[in-house]
Coordinates of C-alpha atoms and ligand atoms in Angstrom, one line a residue:
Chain A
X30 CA -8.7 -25.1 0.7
X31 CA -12.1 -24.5 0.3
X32 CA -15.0 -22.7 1.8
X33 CA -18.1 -24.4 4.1
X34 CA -20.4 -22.4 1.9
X35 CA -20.0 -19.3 -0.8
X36 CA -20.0 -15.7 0.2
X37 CA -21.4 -13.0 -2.7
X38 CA -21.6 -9.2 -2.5
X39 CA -24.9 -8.1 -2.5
X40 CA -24.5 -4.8 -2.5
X41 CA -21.6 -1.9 -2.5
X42 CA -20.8 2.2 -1.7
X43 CA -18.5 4.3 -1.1
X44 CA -17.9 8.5 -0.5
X45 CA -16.2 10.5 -3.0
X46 CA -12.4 10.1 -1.9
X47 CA -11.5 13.7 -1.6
X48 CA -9.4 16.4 0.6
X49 CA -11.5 18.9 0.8
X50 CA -15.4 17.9 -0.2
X51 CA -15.6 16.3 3.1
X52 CA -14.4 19.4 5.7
X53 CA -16.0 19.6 9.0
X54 CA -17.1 15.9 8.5
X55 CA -15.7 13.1 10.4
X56 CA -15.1 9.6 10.1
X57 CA -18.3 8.3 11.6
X58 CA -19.9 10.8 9.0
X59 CA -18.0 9.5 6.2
X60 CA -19.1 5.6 7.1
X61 CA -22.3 6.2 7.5
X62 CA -22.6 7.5 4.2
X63 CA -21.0 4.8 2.1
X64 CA -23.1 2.3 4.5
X65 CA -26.5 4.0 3.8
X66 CA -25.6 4.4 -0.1
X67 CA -24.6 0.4 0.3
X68 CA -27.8 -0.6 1.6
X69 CA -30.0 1.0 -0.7
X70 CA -27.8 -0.1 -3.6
X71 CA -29.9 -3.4 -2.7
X72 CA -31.5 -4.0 -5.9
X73 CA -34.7 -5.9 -4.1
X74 CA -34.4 -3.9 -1.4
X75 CA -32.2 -4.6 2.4
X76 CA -33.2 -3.3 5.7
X77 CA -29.8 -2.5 7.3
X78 CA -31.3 -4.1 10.7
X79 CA -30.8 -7.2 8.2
X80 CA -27.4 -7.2 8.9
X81 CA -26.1 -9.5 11.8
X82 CA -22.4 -8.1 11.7
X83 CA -20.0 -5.8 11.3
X84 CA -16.8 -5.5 9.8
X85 CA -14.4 -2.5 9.6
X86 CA -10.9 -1.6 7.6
X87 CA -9.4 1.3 9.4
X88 CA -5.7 2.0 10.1
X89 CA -5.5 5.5 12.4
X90 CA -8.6 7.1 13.5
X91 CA -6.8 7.1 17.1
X92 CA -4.3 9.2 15.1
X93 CA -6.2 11.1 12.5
X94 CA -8.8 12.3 14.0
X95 CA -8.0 11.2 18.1
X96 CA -10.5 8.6 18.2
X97 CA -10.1 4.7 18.8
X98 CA -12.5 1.8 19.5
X99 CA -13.9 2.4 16.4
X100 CA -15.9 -0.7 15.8
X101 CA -18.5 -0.1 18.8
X102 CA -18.7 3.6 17.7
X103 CA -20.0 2.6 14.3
X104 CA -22.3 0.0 15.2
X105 CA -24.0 2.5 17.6
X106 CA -24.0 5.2 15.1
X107 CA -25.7 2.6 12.5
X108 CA -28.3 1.8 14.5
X109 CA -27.0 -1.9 14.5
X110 CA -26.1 -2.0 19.0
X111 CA -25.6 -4.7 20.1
X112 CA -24.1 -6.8 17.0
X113 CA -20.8 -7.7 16.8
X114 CA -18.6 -5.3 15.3
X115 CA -15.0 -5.6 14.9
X116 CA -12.0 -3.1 13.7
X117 CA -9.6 -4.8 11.6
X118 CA -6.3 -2.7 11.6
X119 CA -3.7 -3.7 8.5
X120 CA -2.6 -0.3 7.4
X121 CA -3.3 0.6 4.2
X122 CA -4.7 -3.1 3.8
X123 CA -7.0 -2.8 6.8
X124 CA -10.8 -3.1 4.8
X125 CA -9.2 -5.8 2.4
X126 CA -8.5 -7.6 4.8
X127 CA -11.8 -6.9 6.9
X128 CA -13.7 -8.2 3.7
X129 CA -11.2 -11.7 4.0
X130 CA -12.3 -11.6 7.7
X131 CA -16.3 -11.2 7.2
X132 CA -16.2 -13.3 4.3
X133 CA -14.8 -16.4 6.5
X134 CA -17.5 -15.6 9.3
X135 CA -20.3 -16.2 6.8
X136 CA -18.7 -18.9 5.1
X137 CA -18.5 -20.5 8.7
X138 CA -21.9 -20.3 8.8
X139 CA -21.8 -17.4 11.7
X140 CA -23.7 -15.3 9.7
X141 CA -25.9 -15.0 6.5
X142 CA -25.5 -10.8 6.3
X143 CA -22.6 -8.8 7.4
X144 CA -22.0 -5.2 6.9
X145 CA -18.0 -4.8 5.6
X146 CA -16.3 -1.4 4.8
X147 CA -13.6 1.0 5.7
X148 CA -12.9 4.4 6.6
X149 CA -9.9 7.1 7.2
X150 CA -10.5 10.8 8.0
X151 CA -7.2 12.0 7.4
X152 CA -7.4 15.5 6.1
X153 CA -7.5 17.3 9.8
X154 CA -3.7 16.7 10.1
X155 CA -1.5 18.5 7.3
X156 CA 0.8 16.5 4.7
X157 CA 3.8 16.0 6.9
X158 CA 2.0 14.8 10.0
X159 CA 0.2 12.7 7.9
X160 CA 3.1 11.7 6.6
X161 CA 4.9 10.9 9.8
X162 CA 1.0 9.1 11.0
X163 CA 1.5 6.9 7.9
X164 CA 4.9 6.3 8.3
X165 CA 4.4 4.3 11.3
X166 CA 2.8 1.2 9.5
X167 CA 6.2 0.8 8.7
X168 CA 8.9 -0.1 11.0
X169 CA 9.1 2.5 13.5
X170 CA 12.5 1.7 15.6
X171 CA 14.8 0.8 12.3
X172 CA 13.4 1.8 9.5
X173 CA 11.8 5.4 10.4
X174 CA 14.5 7.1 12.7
X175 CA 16.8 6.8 9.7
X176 CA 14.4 8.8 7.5
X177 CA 12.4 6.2 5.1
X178 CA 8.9 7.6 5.0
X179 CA 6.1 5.3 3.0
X180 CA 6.8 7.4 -0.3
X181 CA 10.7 6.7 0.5
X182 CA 10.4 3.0 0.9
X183 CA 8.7 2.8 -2.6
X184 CA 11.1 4.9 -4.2
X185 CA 13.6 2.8 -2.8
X186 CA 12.1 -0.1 -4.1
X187 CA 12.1 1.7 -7.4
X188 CA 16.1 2.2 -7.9
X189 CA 16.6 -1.4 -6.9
X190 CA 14.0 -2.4 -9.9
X191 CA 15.4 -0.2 -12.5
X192 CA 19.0 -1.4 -11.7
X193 CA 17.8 -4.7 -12.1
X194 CA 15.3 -4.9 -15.0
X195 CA 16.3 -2.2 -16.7
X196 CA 13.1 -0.2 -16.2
X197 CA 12.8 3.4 -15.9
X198 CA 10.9 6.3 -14.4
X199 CA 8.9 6.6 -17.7
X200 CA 6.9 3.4 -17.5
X201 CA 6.2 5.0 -14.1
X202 CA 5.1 8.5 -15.6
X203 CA 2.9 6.1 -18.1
X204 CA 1.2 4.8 -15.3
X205 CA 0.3 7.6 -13.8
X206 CA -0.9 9.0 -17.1
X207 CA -3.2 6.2 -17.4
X208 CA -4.7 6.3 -14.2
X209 CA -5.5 10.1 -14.1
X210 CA -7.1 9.1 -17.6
X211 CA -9.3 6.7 -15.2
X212 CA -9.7 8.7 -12.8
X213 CA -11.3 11.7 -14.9
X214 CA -14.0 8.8 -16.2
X215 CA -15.0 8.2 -12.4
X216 CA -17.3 10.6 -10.5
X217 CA -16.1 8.7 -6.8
X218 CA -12.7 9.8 -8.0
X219 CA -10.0 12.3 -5.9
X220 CA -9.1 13.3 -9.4
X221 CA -11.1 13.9 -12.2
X222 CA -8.9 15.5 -14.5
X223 CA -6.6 14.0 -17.1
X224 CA -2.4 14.6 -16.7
X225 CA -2.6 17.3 -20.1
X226 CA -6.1 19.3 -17.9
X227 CA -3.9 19.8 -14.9
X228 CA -1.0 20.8 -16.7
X229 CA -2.6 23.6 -18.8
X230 CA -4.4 24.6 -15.7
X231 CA -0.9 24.7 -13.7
X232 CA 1.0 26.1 -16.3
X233 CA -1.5 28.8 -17.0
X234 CA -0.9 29.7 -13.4
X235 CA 3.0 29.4 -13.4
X236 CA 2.9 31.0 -17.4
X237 CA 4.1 27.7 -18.6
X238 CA 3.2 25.4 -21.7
X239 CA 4.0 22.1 -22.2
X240 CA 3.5 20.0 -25.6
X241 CA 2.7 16.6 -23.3
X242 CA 2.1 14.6 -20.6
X243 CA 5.9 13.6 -20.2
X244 CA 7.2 17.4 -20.7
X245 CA 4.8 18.2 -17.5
X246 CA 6.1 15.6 -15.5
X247 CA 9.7 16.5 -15.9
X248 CA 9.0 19.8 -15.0
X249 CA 9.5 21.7 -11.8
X250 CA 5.4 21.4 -11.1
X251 CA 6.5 18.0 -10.5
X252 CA 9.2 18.3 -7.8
X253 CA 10.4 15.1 -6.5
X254 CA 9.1 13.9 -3.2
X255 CA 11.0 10.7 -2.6
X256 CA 13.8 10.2 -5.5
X257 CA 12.8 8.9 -8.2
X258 CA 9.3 9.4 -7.9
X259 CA 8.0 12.6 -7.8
X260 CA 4.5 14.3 -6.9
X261 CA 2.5 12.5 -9.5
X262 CA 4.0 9.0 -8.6
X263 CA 2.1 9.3 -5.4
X264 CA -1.2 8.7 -4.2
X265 CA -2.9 12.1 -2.9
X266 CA -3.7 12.1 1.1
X267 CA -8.0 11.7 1.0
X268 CA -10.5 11.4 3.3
X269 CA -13.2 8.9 2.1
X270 CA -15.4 5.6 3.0
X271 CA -16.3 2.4 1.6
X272 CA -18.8 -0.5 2.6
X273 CA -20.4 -3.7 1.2
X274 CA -23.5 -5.9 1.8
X275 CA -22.3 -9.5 1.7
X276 CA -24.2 -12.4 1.8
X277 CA -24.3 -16.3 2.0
X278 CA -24.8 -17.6 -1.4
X279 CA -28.0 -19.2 -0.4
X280 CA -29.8 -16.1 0.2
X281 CA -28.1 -14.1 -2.0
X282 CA -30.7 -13.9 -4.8
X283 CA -33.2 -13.1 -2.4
X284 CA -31.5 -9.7 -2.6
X285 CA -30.5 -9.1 -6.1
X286 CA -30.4 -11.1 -9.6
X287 CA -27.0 -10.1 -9.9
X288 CA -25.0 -11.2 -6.7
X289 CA -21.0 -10.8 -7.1
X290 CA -19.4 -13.5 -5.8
X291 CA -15.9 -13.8 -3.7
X292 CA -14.9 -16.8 -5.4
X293 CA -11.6 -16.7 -4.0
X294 CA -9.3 -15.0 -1.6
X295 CA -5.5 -14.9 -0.1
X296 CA -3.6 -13.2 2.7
X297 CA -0.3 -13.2 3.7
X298 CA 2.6 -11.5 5.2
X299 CA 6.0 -10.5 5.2
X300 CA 9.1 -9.1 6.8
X301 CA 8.1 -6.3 8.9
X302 CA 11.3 -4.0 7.5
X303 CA 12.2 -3.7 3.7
X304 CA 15.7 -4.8 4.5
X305 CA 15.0 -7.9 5.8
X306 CA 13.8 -9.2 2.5
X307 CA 15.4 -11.4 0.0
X308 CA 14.0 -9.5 -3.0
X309 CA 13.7 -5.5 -3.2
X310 CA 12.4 -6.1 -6.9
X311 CA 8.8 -8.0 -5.7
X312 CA 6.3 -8.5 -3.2
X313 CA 6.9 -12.3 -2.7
X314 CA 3.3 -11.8 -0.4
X315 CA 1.6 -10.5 -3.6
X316 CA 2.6 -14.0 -5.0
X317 CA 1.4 -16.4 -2.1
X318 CA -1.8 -14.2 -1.5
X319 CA -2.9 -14.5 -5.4
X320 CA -1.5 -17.9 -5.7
X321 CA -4.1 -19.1 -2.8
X322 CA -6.6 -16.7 -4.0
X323 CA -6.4 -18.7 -7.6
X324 CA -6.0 -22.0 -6.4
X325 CA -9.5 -21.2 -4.3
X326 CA -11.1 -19.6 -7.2
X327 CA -9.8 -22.1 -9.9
X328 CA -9.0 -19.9 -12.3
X329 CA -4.9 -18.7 -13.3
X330 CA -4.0 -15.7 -14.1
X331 CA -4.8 -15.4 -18.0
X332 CA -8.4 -16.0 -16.8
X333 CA -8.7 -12.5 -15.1
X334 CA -10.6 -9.7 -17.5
X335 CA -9.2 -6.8 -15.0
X336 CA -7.8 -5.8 -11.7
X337 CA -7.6 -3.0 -8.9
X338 CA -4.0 -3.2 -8.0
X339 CA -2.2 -0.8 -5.1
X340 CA -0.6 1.7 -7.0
X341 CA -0.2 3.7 -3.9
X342 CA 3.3 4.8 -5.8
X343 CA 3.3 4.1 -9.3
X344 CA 6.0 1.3 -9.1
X345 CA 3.6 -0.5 -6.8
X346 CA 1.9 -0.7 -9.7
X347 CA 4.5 -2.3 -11.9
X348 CA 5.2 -4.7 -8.7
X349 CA 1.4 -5.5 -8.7
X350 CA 1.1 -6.4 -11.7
X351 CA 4.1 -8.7 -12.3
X352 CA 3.7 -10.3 -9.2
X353 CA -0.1 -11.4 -9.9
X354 CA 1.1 -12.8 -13.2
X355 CA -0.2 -10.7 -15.4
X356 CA 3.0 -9.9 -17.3
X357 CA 6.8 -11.3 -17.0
X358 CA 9.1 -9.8 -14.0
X359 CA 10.4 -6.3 -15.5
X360 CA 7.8 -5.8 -18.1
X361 CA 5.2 -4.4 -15.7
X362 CA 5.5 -0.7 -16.7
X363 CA 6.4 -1.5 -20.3
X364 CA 2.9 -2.8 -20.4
X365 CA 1.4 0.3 -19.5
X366 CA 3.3 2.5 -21.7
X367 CA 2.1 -0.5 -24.4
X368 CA -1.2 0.3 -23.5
X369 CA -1.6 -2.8 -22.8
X370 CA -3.0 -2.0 -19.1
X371 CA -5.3 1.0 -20.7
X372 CA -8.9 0.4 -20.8
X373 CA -9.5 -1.0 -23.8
X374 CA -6.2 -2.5 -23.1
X375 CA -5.8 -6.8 -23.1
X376 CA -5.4 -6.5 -19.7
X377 CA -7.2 -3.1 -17.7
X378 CA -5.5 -2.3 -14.6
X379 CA -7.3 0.2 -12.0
X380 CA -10.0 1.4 -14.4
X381 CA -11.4 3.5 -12.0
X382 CA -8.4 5.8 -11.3
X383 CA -6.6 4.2 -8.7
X384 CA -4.9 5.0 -5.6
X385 CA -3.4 7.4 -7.4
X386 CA -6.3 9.5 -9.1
X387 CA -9.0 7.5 -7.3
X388 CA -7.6 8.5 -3.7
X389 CA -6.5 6.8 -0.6
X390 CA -8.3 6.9 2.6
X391 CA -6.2 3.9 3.8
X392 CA -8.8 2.4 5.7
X393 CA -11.6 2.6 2.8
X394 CA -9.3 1.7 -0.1
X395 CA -9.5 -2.3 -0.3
X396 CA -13.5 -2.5 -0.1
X397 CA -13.0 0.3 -2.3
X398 CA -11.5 -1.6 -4.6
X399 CA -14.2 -4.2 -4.3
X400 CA -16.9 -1.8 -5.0
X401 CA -15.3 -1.3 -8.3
X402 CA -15.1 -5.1 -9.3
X403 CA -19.0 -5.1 -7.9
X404 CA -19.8 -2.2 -10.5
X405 CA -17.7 -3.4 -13.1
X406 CA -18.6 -6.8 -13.0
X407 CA -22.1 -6.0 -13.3
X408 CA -21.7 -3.8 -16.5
X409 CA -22.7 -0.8 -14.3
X410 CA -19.4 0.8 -14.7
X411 CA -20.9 4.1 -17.0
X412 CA -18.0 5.7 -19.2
X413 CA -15.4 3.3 -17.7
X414 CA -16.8 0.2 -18.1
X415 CA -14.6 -2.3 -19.3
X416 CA -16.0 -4.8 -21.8
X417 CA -16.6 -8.8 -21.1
X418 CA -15.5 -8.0 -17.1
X419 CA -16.4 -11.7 -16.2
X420 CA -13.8 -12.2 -13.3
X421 CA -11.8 -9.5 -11.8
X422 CA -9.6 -9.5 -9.1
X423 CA -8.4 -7.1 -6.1
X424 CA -4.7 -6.5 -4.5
X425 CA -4.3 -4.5 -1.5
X426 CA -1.3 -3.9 0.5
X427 CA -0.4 -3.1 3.6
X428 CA 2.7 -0.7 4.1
X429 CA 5.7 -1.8 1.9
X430 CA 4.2 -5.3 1.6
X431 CA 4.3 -6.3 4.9
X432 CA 0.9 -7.4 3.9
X433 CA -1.1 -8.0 0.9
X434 CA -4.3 -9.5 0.8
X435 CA -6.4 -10.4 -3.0
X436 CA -9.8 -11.2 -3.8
X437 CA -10.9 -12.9 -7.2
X438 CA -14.8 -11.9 -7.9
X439 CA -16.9 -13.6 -10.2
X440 CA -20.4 -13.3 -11.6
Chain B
X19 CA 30.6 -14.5 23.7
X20 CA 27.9 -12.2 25.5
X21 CA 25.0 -12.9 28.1
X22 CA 22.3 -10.0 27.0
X23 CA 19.0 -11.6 25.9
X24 CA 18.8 -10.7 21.9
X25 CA 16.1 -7.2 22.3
X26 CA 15.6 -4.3 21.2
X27 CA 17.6 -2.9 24.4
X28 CA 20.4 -4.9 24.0
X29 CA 20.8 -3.7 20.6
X30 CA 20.8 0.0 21.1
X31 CA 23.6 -1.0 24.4
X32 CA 25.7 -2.1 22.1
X33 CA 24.9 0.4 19.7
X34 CA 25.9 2.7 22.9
X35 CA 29.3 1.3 23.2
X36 CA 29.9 2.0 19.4
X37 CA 29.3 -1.6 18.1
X38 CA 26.7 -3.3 15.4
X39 CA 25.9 -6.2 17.1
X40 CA 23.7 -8.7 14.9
X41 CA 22.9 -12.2 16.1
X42 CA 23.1 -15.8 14.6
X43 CA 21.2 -19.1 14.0
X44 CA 23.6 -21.9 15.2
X45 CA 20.7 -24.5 14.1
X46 CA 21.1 -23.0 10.2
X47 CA 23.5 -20.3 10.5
X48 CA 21.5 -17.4 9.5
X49 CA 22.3 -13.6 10.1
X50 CA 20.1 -11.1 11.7
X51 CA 20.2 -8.2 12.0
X52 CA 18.8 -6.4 14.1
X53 CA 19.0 -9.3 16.8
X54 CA 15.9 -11.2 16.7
X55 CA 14.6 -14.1 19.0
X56 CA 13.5 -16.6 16.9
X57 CA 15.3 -17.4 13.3
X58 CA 12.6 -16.6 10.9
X59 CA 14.6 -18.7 8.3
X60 CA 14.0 -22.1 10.5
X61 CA 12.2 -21.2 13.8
X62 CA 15.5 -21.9 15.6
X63 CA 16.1 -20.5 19.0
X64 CA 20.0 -21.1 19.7
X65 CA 21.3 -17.9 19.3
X66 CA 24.6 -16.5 19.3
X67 CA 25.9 -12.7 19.2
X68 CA 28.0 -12.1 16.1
X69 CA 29.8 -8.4 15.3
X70 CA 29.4 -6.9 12.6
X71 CA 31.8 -4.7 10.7
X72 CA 29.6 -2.4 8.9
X73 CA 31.5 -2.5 5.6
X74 CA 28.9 -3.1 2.5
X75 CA 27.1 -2.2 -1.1
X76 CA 24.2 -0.2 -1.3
X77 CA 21.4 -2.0 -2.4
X78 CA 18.8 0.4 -2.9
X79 CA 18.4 4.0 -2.1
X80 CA 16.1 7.2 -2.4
X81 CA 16.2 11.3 -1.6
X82 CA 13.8 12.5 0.7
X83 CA 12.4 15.9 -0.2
X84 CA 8.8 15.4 1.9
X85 CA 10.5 14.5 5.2
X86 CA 8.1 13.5 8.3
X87 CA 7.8 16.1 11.1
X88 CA 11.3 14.5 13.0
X89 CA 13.4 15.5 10.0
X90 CA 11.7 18.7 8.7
X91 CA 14.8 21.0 7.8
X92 CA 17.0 18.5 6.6
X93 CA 15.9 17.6 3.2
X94 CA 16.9 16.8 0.9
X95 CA 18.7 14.1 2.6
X96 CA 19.6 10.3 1.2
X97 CA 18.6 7.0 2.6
X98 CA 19.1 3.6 1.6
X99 CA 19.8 0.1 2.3
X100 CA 22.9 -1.4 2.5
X101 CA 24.0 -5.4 2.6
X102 CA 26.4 -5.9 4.7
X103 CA 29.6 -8.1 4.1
X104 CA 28.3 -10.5 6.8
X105 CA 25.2 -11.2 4.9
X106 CA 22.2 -9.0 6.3
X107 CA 21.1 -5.7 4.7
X108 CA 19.7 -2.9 6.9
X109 CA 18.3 0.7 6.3
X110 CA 20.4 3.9 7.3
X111 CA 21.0 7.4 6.5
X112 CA 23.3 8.1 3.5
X113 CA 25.4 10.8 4.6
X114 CA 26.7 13.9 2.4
X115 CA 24.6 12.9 -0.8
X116 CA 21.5 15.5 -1.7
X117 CA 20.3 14.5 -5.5
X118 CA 19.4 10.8 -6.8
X119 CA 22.0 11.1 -9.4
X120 CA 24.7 11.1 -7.3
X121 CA 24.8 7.6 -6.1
X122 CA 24.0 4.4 -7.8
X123 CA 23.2 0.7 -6.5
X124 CA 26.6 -1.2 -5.7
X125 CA 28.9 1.5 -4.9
X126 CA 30.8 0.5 -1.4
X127 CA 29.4 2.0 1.9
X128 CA 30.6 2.1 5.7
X129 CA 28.5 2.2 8.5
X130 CA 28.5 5.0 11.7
X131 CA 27.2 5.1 14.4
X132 CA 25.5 8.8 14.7
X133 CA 23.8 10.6 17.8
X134 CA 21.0 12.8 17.1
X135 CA 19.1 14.3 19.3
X136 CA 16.7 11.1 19.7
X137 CA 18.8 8.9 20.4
X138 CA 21.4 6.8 18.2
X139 CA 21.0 6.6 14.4
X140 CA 22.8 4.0 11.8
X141 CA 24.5 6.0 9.5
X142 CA 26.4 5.0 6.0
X143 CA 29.4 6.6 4.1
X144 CA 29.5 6.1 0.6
X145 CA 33.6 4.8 -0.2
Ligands
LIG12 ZN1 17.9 -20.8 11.7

């Protein structure tokens, strides 16, 4: 498979992810912002009249915040009436999957400049009607009524992979350890405070000490949410947005010297239900969407420097990283408590915090992810940077894998 | 065996008159449960009802203690999925279990059929 012509990124924002920063502000607020900061992150300069297109991740604004047809609503509130503009709804998948989707309509030749991002507002509801909101993307007739929410479904997930590889809710906690680490090197992040900051700060409040990380997360300020993982396996509930400039290759370096380019990407689906698939250990759509996002790229996985990866729960993060290739089936979270997915690691996973200490506005969090790779790919990545980044690659998933979609970027 | 077009409704019916009703491929012989259409394993559509018992192992399970708005009250309460004897696997409540550490992938479960007030639920029994 290849492409009728090469699609680059040209130019990339995004909000803070937070729960709080962005009170009073809604969605169309939130977009507009990571738009605007996109456009003039134009290094020759981009008129966002340039753009011909638009493309939009979001998965519940009719929920969230009680309003849908959110595509025409953003182009008018951009300025950019009457250009196509298109909602792409794939749960927590939604803007990577917008970015696949704008990508093919300039590689079709469609368009030469297309506005793609993503959005959630999800803060006005409180956790557990958020909870029940995000608990639809999963299968609402025979998996919900019998009390899986998302963070169940992972934890589910979870037992079946310890049983089987042996692996154990401490590579999770290592994970999570990591990623705040990330996270408190990123000024986007949710989180900006390392696991041993937060638990001084909440055993200070609760007259509590605790010698390290792990001692903290085996304590009662970590109460279980979904057995076996507990608060700080999960992704916080944020409200944040995300956009990119992309471009057709030939006119990409009319914009910038350094244009990031999609070299390849994959989609692909899965059961609808957990318990309809073979495997509870992997994402089997992990492996078809990298394995066409490699083929398309030409490059395996050894050739990847680092990765964003949909640690949404940290054992999607073990899942993620196994099922890209980037270590053996069962040695995902061995790897992280290596180190070996740290940083300054072999192979860096999530360097700028994550779901998990990055945030998770569902709709914003896969062109999220590719604002990262555009950052970190062109050494502007501050006090996470990671060295060499040559070719880096996104996973985003939808739900319990019901869809995941993977970009490979390049300089 | 039966007439009723493999749905949604057809399901819960049966589920009304206390049976587990799953459906099978007669091109490849696959199991599904729920009854579906069209066999995802080989696109067949020759279809046939098929009981099920509801005796199996638990495959994988978790504790919710952040339930969604429906079940607020009951946590902590177990759920988990179960394959079933007759091949499929499919999710249900775990009754009487409230901690993690009480259950364990393999053990023997046995399906029930449960009402609540929205309607039917698919229940296990760890044996
Ligand atoms: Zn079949």
């Amino acid at each position: 498979m290849g492409l009728f012509r090469n699609v680059a990124v040209v130019g990339a924002g995004m909000t803070r992810f937070h729960n709080r920063i962005h009170a009073g502000k809604t969605g169309r607020d939130l977009f507009v912002e990571a738009v605007l900061e996109a456009v003039d992150s134009v290094d020759k300069g981009f008129e966002l009249r340039e753009a011909e297109a638009i493309f939009i991740g979001n998965y519940s604004s009719d929920c969230f915040e009680g309003q849908g047809h959110t595509a025409a609503m953003m182009a008018d509130w951009l300025g950019l009436t009457p250009r196509a503009s298109t909602r792409v709804e794939d749960a927590c998948a939604s803007s990577g999957v917008a970015i696949n989707m704008a990508t093919l309509a300039i590689a079709s030749g469609a368009y030469d400049l297309v506005i793609v991002g993503g959005f959630e507002k999800m803060t006005e509801k409180g956790t557990e009607e958020a909870t029940e909101i995000l608990a639809m993307a999963s299968d609402a007739l025979y998996e919900v009524p019998v009390g899986f929410t998302f963070p169940g479904l992972y934890a589910a997930i979870a037992t079946a992979h310890f049983k089987r590889y042996g692996s154990s809710w401490e590579e999770l906690a290592a994970i999570s350890i990591k990623n705040h680490r990330n996270g408190a090197l990123n000024e986007k992040a949710h989180f900006q405070s390392d696991i041993m900051e937060t638990a001084r700060r909440l055993g200070e409040r609760h007259n509590m000490t605790f010698k390290d990380e792990l001692e903290f997360l085996r304590s009662p300020l970590n109460p279980f949410v979904a057995y076996p993982l507990r608060l700080f396996d999960c992704c916080p509930i944020s409200d944040g947005a995300s956009a990119l400039v992309i471009a057709s290759s030939d006119i990409a370096k009319k914009y910038t010297d350094t244009p990031i380019y999609i070299k390849g990407f994959g989609q692909a689906s899965d059961t609808f239900s957990l318990h309809n698939r073979e495997e509870l250990t992997e994402l089997r759509a992990t492996r078809i969407a990298a394995s066409q996002a490699y083929k398309m790229a030409g490059v395996s996985p050894e050739d990847i420097d680092l990765a964003d990866v949909h640690d949404c729960f940290t054992i999607a993060e073990v899942l993620a990283v196994e099922d890209l290739g980037f270590f053996p089936k069962g040695q995902g979270g061995k790897a992280a408590l290596e180190g070996r997915t740290s940083l300054d690691g072999e192979m860096p996973i999530n360097p700028d915090g994550g779901l998990k200490a990055k945030g998770h506005p569902v709709g914003a969090t896969g062109a999220a992810m590719a604002y990262e790779m555009f950052k970190q790919l062109r050494g502007e990545a501050g006090r996470r940077q990671v060295d060499d980044a040559e070719i880096g690659l996104t996973q985003n998933v939808g739900a319990s894998g019901a869809t995941v979609v993977v970009q490979v970027y390049g300089r | 065996m039966e007439e009723k077009p493999f749905t949604t409704s057809s399901y819960r019916e049966f589920l009304e008159s206390g049976k587990i009703m799953a459906n099978r491929c007669r091109s490849c012989g696959n199991v599904h449960l729920p009854p579906r259409p069209i066999c995802p394993r080989c696109g067949g559509r020759s279809l046939e009802w098929m009981e099920i018992r509801g005796r199996g192992t638990l495959q994988a399970f978790t504790v919710i203690h952040v339930p969604p708005t429906r079940l607020k009250g009951r946590q902590p309460y177990a759920t988990g999925i179960v394959k079933l004897e007759e091949g499929p696997s499919i999710s249900g409540l775990i009754l009487d279990v409230k901690r993690g550490e009480d259950i364990d992938i393999g053990v023997e479960a046995e399906a029930i059929i449960v009402r609540e007030g929205d309607g039917l639920k698919l229940c296990f029994r760890l044996v």
